[in-house]
Amino acid sequence: MKFKFIHLVQQYIQNLYQTFNRKCYKRFVLIYFRKKVRCFNRCLQCSNQKSIIKLSDVTFGSYTFVTVCGCDNNLENKLLEMGFIPGTELIIINNNGLGGSIIIKIMGTRIAINYNVAKKILVK
Amino acid sequence: MKKHLNHPIITAALLGNPNVGKSTIFNILTGAKQYVGNYPGVTVDKTIGIRCYKNYDIHFVDLPGIYSLSSCSEDAKITSRFLLYDNVDIIINVMDASNLERNFYLFTQIIELNKNIIIILNMLDILKSQHKTININKMSALLGTYVFPVIATNRIKNKDNINIILDYILDIYKKNSRDKKYVMPVQVDYGEDIIGEIGKVSQLLIQSNISNKISKNWLMINLLENNPSAIKLINLSNNKIEILKQIERSRNHIIEHFNTKIEVEIANRRYGFARAIVKMIVNKKKIKTIDYNEIIDNYVLNRYLCIPIFLCIMYIIFKFTFFFSTPVVNLFVVFFKFVSFKISTAIASSILKSFIIDGIIGGLGGVLSFFPILLFMFFAIAFFEDLGYMARASFIMDKLLSRFGLTGKSFLPLMIATNGCAGPGIIATRILESKRERILTMLIVPFMICGAKFPVCMFVIRVIFAHKYQSIVMFLLYIFSILIALTVSKILSSMISQEHSSHFIMELPPYHLPKFRGLLLKMWERSWIYIRKAWTIVIFTSIFVWSMSTLTYHNKNVLDIPKKILNPLFTPIGLDGNKAISLLTGIIAKEIVISTLNLTNCKDNIYLHDNTNREWDPLQGITFLIFFLTYIPCITSILIFCKEVGKKKYKWLIGILFGNTILAWSLSFIVFNIGTVLSRYIYIGK
């Protein structure tokens, strides 16, 4: 019995540690190495091979909209009417990171976007 | 409003993107005083204003702002339904000159409705500050419609412009346009493939029996786009199966051909059209300008600073209201005292004296003396609203609210309820897309401290707390009401099943320096409701309660009977019969609480709210406030709620009636009991 209990506790701690680790990683990158992330993004801009990333992972710079994935018809229509058409240029003005909203500039106006929506938008 | 039976009626619909100034132009055209604001949710229903001009009745219809005709939120549906099914003679498309591309996107959809279109180009002053110019003659020639440049906020220049616009509307109505070239509007080129598919569908549509009222052009394109309202129309026709099959086939064809969905391809074409026209008409001087909006936004929406700034602004609003309004309120109180003193010396008969002093002045004076506070508060809120902070605030609150099952957009209805009335707040939930969020927001809107609850809170706070703490306590009460609303929504959101994840996309308007006249207008409009209420409902109920309190039945006061019934319910939370009755009358309208308290508590003849000290001990006051803030909302908001919920309204009605009372009772019970234990050790109050 005792052994089993200890085993369970150990597993639980390990689980906690893993999730903590995963969250922490993101936080570390965004908070303490924010500058590095910026540099990384700049590098992406400079290089000819532009890779496709989620809008939520981007912190700085101008990108082109590629497509949306995994959203319902309503949201897709809404994005279309706001001007999210493949090939449109969008500039990230403010990305709070950490699950907050994101401000971008598209078609000459600034738009605030939920983190949940930003996860579904792919840019390059 | 004047209405002439003989005059022919012209219907003109004002249409445009959100926040382009439709309501401002509507007000100029009709002379009405429709509420204007620079965030979505201000206009959520169609309003009609009538203007008589040269023996014609022109009905102007102000519609909620939309980005496209196929939007899914409730206010956008109202707009598209009106345009499709009602007899609209002329569509007035209002455009924001500083952001033309998106405005043209809507324009391309309006063309397909086959109706007469006029364009009003607004916000030319902003365009000038961006060092751009628009060639208006070229624009009207390209689009095939007449374009009126206008600066809606500039009142002096507009008088001549209005007459030109009205003349033109009459001309169009009489079918003799001044220049022949303005009659035919342009068409968007959708490319060979899509036009081919449209042709196939149109052949089927000609055979069907759909009424001619609806434009075939619009119907065909929207059928291909899978627009639900278009498909609903098709379901009525005789050959619907063939048409639906053909649509399925053509959609598949386009996906094979372009490798994208047809919606994307059509939107692409439309935006291409918009971009081309913008390129042709807009001349840009290359001068680098500093964008102040971005600099301010960097601080206001900063990750660490946003919430402190938000709280600061809230606190500034309160400090402003209290600092300026307390002397005015004191003046009002003295005035009412003086009047009642004069009357008491002048009139001999005791019943009449009591009727005038207790029934009318006691009831009405109590409510009206708090009126200046509302004026100052609405002024302060209107200032930040016109500045453009409301949309930002909803952006800041988004992350917080998403933890409670809401989105940032539901902050706007809450805010509308805070600086006005709960009724408009409930109606404003139409801007929310998902049904679940709408119901959640509608349920928590009545918890906010609206303009009617505010005076009551002030009434109690003025009695209990010293002057220097009053604004802080009021501020804390606001935060308490928000916390209650959020916890309720958290509990309810776990009960209501989640349909799909909510989304929040909102345009941030540029900052404007508010104009003093506009602020005064807004302030007056919002607070005018309360004076009107005071003259009608409040005076009526206070006379009713007064007559009840003077009547006797078997040597007992009539009011004693409900007091006896309510006493066992309210003694555990420390409130006596008088307060219970005042809370009961508060269901009719919240301000009535003050008048009833004044009436039932009065023992001296000259009696107004600042010498109520001995009636209230601080703990009782706090429990009273907590009960007051959370119990049943007023009748008007309940009625509006029932109307807006639609299906299953009785279930929600019962929920709101019982749930709120149980919540209020249990909360105040806890607070009262903890308070009585604590009060042995500490003493709060004056």
Short mmCIF file of N, CA, C and O in Angstrom, two decimals, chain B residues 220-284:
data_model
loop_
_atom_site.label_atom_id
_atom_site.label_comp_id
_atom_site.label_asym_id
_atom_site.label_seq_id
_atom_site.Cartn_x
_atom_site.Cartn_y
_atom_site.Cartn_z
N MET B 220 -27.84 35.11 -56.40
CA MET B 220 -26.97 34.11 -57.04
C MET B 220 -25.61 34.06 -56.34
O MET B 220 -25.12 32.99 -56.01
N ILE B 221 -25.05 35.22 -56.11
CA ILE B 221 -23.71 35.23 -55.51
C ILE B 221 -23.75 34.72 -54.08
O ILE B 221 -22.90 33.96 -53.66
N ASN B 222 -24.81 35.09 -53.36
CA ASN B 222 -24.89 34.63 -51.98
C ASN B 222 -25.23 33.15 -51.87
O ASN B 222 -24.87 32.51 -50.89
N LEU B 223 -25.91 32.62 -52.86
CA LEU B 223 -26.14 31.18 -52.86
C LEU B 223 -24.81 30.45 -53.03
O LEU B 223 -24.55 29.45 -52.35
N LEU B 224 -23.98 30.97 -53.92
CA LEU B 224 -22.67 30.34 -54.12
C LEU B 224 -21.82 30.46 -52.86
O LEU B 224 -21.02 29.59 -52.55
N GLU B 225 -22.03 31.56 -52.12
CA GLU B 225 -21.26 31.76 -50.89
C GLU B 225 -21.80 30.98 -49.70
O GLU B 225 -21.26 31.07 -48.60
N ASN B 226 -22.94 30.29 -49.92
CA ASN B 226 -23.56 29.51 -48.85
C ASN B 226 -24.09 30.39 -47.73
O ASN B 226 -24.03 30.04 -46.56
N ASN B 227 -24.62 31.53 -48.08
CA ASN B 227 -25.18 32.43 -47.09
C ASN B 227 -26.51 31.88 -46.58
O ASN B 227 -27.40 31.60 -47.37
N PRO B 228 -26.66 31.68 -45.26
CA PRO B 228 -27.87 31.04 -44.74
C PRO B 228 -29.16 31.77 -45.10
O PRO B 228 -30.18 31.13 -45.40
N SER B 229 -29.15 33.10 -45.13
CA SER B 229 -30.41 33.81 -45.42
C SER B 229 -30.81 33.63 -46.88
O SER B 229 -32.01 33.63 -47.20
N ALA B 230 -29.82 33.46 -47.77
CA ALA B 230 -30.15 33.21 -49.17
C ALA B 230 -30.72 31.81 -49.35
O ALA B 230 -31.67 31.60 -50.11
N ILE B 231 -30.14 30.85 -48.62
CA ILE B 231 -30.61 29.47 -48.75
C ILE B 231 -32.02 29.34 -48.18
O ILE B 231 -32.85 28.59 -48.70
N LYS B 232 -32.32 30.13 -47.15
CA LYS B 232 -33.67 30.13 -46.58
C LYS B 232 -34.69 30.55 -47.65
O LYS B 232 -35.78 30.02 -47.73
N LEU B 233 -34.29 31.51 -48.48
CA LEU B 233 -35.18 31.97 -49.54
C LEU B 233 -35.43 30.88 -50.57
O LEU B 233 -36.55 30.69 -51.05
N ILE B 234 -34.37 30.14 -50.88
CA ILE B 234 -34.46 29.10 -51.90
C ILE B 234 -35.40 27.98 -51.45
O ILE B 234 -36.13 27.40 -52.25
N ASN B 235 -35.43 27.74 -50.14
CA ASN B 235 -36.24 26.66 -49.63
C ASN B 235 -37.73 26.84 -49.94
O ASN B 235 -38.50 25.90 -49.88
N LEU B 236 -38.14 28.08 -50.26
CA LEU B 236 -39.54 28.34 -50.57
C LEU B 236 -39.88 28.04 -52.02
O LEU B 236 -41.04 27.90 -52.38
N SER B 237 -38.84 27.94 -52.86
CA SER B 237 -39.14 27.82 -54.30
C SER B 237 -39.50 26.39 -54.68
O SER B 237 -39.31 25.45 -53.92
N ASN B 238 -40.02 26.25 -55.92
CA ASN B 238 -40.53 24.93 -56.32
C ASN B 238 -39.42 23.97 -56.76
O ASN B 238 -39.53 22.78 -56.60
N ASN B 239 -38.33 24.52 -57.30
CA ASN B 239 -37.27 23.60 -57.77
C ASN B 239 -36.01 23.72 -56.90
O ASN B 239 -34.92 23.93 -57.39
N LYS B 240 -36.24 23.62 -55.59
CA LYS B 240 -35.11 23.89 -54.69
C LYS B 240 -34.06 22.78 -54.74
O LYS B 240 -32.87 23.05 -54.58
N ILE B 241 -34.50 21.56 -55.01
CA ILE B 241 -33.54 20.44 -54.99
C ILE B 241 -32.53 20.60 -56.13
O ILE B 241 -31.33 20.42 -55.95
N GLU B 242 -33.05 20.98 -57.31
CA GLU B 242 -32.16 21.17 -58.46
C GLU B 242 -31.16 22.28 -58.19
O GLU B 242 -29.96 22.16 -58.45
N ILE B 243 -31.68 23.39 -57.62
CA ILE B 243 -30.81 24.54 -57.39
C ILE B 243 -29.71 24.17 -56.39
O ILE B 243 -28.53 24.46 -56.61
N LEU B 244 -30.11 23.50 -55.30
CA LEU B 244 -29.13 23.15 -54.27
C LEU B 244 -28.06 22.22 -54.85
O LEU B 244 -26.87 22.35 -54.54
N LYS B 245 -28.50 21.30 -55.72
CA LYS B 245 -27.55 20.38 -56.34
C LYS B 245 -26.55 21.15 -57.21
O LYS B 245 -25.34 20.90 -57.19
N GLN B 246 -27.11 22.10 -57.99
CA GLN B 246 -26.26 22.89 -58.88
C GLN B 246 -25.23 23.70 -58.08
O GLN B 246 -24.05 23.76 -58.45
N ILE B 247 -25.68 24.24 -56.92
CA ILE B 247 -24.77 25.03 -56.09
C ILE B 247 -23.63 24.15 -55.59
O ILE B 247 -22.46 24.52 -55.62
N GLU B 248 -24.02 22.95 -55.13
CA GLU B 248 -23.01 22.01 -54.62
C GLU B 248 -21.96 21.74 -55.70
O GLU B 248 -20.76 21.76 -55.46
N ARG B 249 -22.47 21.49 -56.93
CA ARG B 249 -21.58 21.17 -58.04
C ARG B 249 -20.64 22.34 -58.33
O ARG B 249 -19.44 22.17 -58.51
N SER B 250 -21.23 23.56 -58.37
CA SER B 250 -20.37 24.69 -58.75
C SER B 250 -19.36 25.00 -57.66
O SER B 250 -18.24 25.42 -57.96
N ARG B 251 -19.74 24.80 -56.40
CA ARG B 251 -18.77 25.04 -55.32
C ARG B 251 -17.58 24.10 -55.45
O ARG B 251 -16.43 24.49 -55.32
N ASN B 252 -17.92 22.84 -55.74
CA ASN B 252 -16.85 21.86 -55.92
C ASN B 252 -15.95 22.20 -57.10
O ASN B 252 -14.72 22.05 -57.03
N HIS B 253 -16.59 22.68 -58.15
CA HIS B 253 -15.85 23.05 -59.36
C HIS B 253 -14.82 24.15 -59.05
O HIS B 253 -13.67 24.07 -59.47
N ILE B 254 -15.28 25.14 -58.29
CA ILE B 254 -14.38 26.26 -57.96
C ILE B 254 -13.23 25.78 -57.08
O ILE B 254 -12.07 26.19 -57.28
N ILE B 255 -13.54 24.88 -56.14
CA ILE B 255 -12.47 24.39 -55.26
C ILE B 255 -11.42 23.66 -56.09
O ILE B 255 -10.22 23.83 -55.88
N GLU B 256 -11.88 22.87 -57.10
CA GLU B 256 -10.93 22.17 -57.96
C GLU B 256 -10.08 23.15 -58.75
O GLU B 256 -8.88 22.99 -58.89
N HIS B 257 -10.76 24.20 -59.22
CA HIS B 257 -10.10 25.11 -60.14
C HIS B 257 -9.11 26.04 -59.45
O HIS B 257 -7.96 26.18 -59.85
N PHE B 258 -9.58 26.67 -58.35
CA PHE B 258 -8.73 27.67 -57.70
C PHE B 258 -7.96 27.12 -56.51
O PHE B 258 -7.11 27.79 -55.94
N ASN B 259 -8.34 25.95 -56.07
CA ASN B 259 -7.73 25.35 -54.88
C ASN B 259 -8.07 26.13 -53.61
O ASN B 259 -7.39 26.02 -52.59
N THR B 260 -9.06 26.98 -53.66
CA THR B 260 -9.56 27.64 -52.45
C THR B 260 -11.08 27.59 -52.46
O THR B 260 -11.69 27.25 -53.47
N LYS B 261 -11.65 27.97 -51.32
CA LYS B 261 -13.11 28.02 -51.25
C LYS B 261 -13.61 29.19 -52.10
O LYS B 261 -12.90 30.17 -52.30
N ILE B 262 -14.87 29.09 -52.51
CA ILE B 262 -15.43 30.13 -53.37
C ILE B 262 -15.58 31.45 -52.60
O ILE B 262 -15.44 32.53 -53.17
N GLU B 263 -15.85 31.36 -51.27
CA GLU B 263 -15.99 32.59 -50.48
C GLU B 263 -14.70 33.40 -50.55
O GLU B 263 -14.72 34.62 -50.74
N VAL B 264 -13.58 32.69 -50.39
CA VAL B 264 -12.30 33.37 -50.39
C VAL B 264 -12.04 34.02 -51.73
O VAL B 264 -11.58 35.16 -51.82
N GLU B 265 -12.38 33.28 -52.82
CA GLU B 265 -12.12 33.79 -54.15
C GLU B 265 -12.96 35.03 -54.44
O GLU B 265 -12.46 36.03 -54.96
N ILE B 266 -14.25 34.97 -54.01
CA ILE B 266 -15.13 36.13 -54.24
C ILE B 266 -14.64 37.33 -53.44
O ILE B 266 -14.57 38.45 -53.95
N ALA B 267 -14.27 37.08 -52.17
CA ALA B 267 -13.78 38.18 -51.33
C ALA B 267 -12.51 38.77 -51.93
O ALA B 267 -12.31 39.99 -51.91
N ASN B 268 -11.70 37.91 -52.48
CA ASN B 268 -10.46 38.34 -53.10
C ASN B 268 -10.74 39.29 -54.27
O ASN B 268 -10.13 40.34 -54.41
N ARG B 269 -11.71 38.90 -55.09
CA ARG B 269 -12.09 39.73 -56.23
C ARG B 269 -12.62 41.08 -55.75
O ARG B 269 -12.31 42.12 -56.33
N ARG B 270 -13.45 41.02 -54.72
CA ARG B 270 -14.05 42.26 -54.23
C ARG B 270 -12.98 43.20 -53.68
O ARG B 270 -12.99 44.39 -53.96
N TYR B 271 -12.06 42.64 -52.92
CA TYR B 271 -11.00 43.49 -52.37
C TYR B 271 -10.08 43.99 -53.46
O TYR B 271 -9.54 45.10 -53.38
N GLY B 272 -9.90 43.17 -54.49
CA GLY B 272 -9.10 43.60 -55.63
C GLY B 272 -9.71 44.82 -56.29
O GLY B 272 -9.04 45.81 -56.57
N PHE B 273 -11.03 44.76 -56.46
CA PHE B 273 -11.78 45.88 -57.02
C PHE B 273 -11.59 47.12 -56.16
O PHE B 273 -11.29 48.22 -56.65
N ALA B 274 -11.75 46.92 -54.82
CA ALA B 274 -11.64 48.05 -53.88
C ALA B 274 -10.25 48.67 -53.96
O ALA B 274 -10.10 49.89 -54.04
N ARG B 275 -9.23 47.81 -54.00
CA ARG B 275 -7.86 48.30 -54.00
C ARG B 275 -7.58 49.11 -55.26
O ARG B 275 -6.94 50.16 -55.23
N ALA B 276 -8.10 48.58 -56.38
CA ALA B 276 -7.86 49.26 -57.66
C ALA B 276 -8.46 50.66 -57.64
O ALA B 276 -7.82 51.63 -58.04
N ILE B 277 -9.68 50.76 -57.12
CA ILE B 277 -10.34 52.06 -57.11
C ILE B 277 -9.61 53.02 -56.17
O ILE B 277 -9.39 54.18 -56.50
N VAL B 278 -9.19 52.50 -55.01
CA VAL B 278 -8.48 53.36 -54.06
C VAL B 278 -7.20 53.88 -54.70
O VAL B 278 -6.86 55.06 -54.55
N LYS B 279 -6.53 53.03 -55.41
CA LYS B 279 -5.28 53.43 -56.06
C LYS B 279 -5.52 54.53 -57.07
O LYS B 279 -4.72 55.44 -57.26
N MET B 280 -6.67 54.46 -57.74
CA MET B 280 -6.96 55.43 -58.78
C MET B 280 -7.34 56.79 -58.22
O MET B 280 -7.02 57.81 -58.81
N ILE B 281 -8.06 56.81 -57.10
CA ILE B 281 -8.60 58.10 -56.67
C ILE B 281 -7.81 58.79 -55.56
O ILE B 281 -7.89 60.00 -55.43
N VAL B 282 -7.04 58.03 -54.80
CA VAL B 282 -6.37 58.66 -53.65
C VAL B 282 -4.97 59.10 -54.05
O VAL B 282 -4.19 58.32 -54.58
N ASN B 283 -4.68 60.38 -53.82
CA ASN B 283 -3.32 60.89 -54.04
C ASN B 283 -2.66 61.06 -52.69
O ASN B 283 -3.20 61.68 -51.79
N LYS B 284 -1.46 60.50 -52.57
CA LYS B 284 -0.78 60.54 -51.28
C LYS B 284 0.49 61.35 -51.41
O LYS B 284 1.29 61.11 -52.32
#
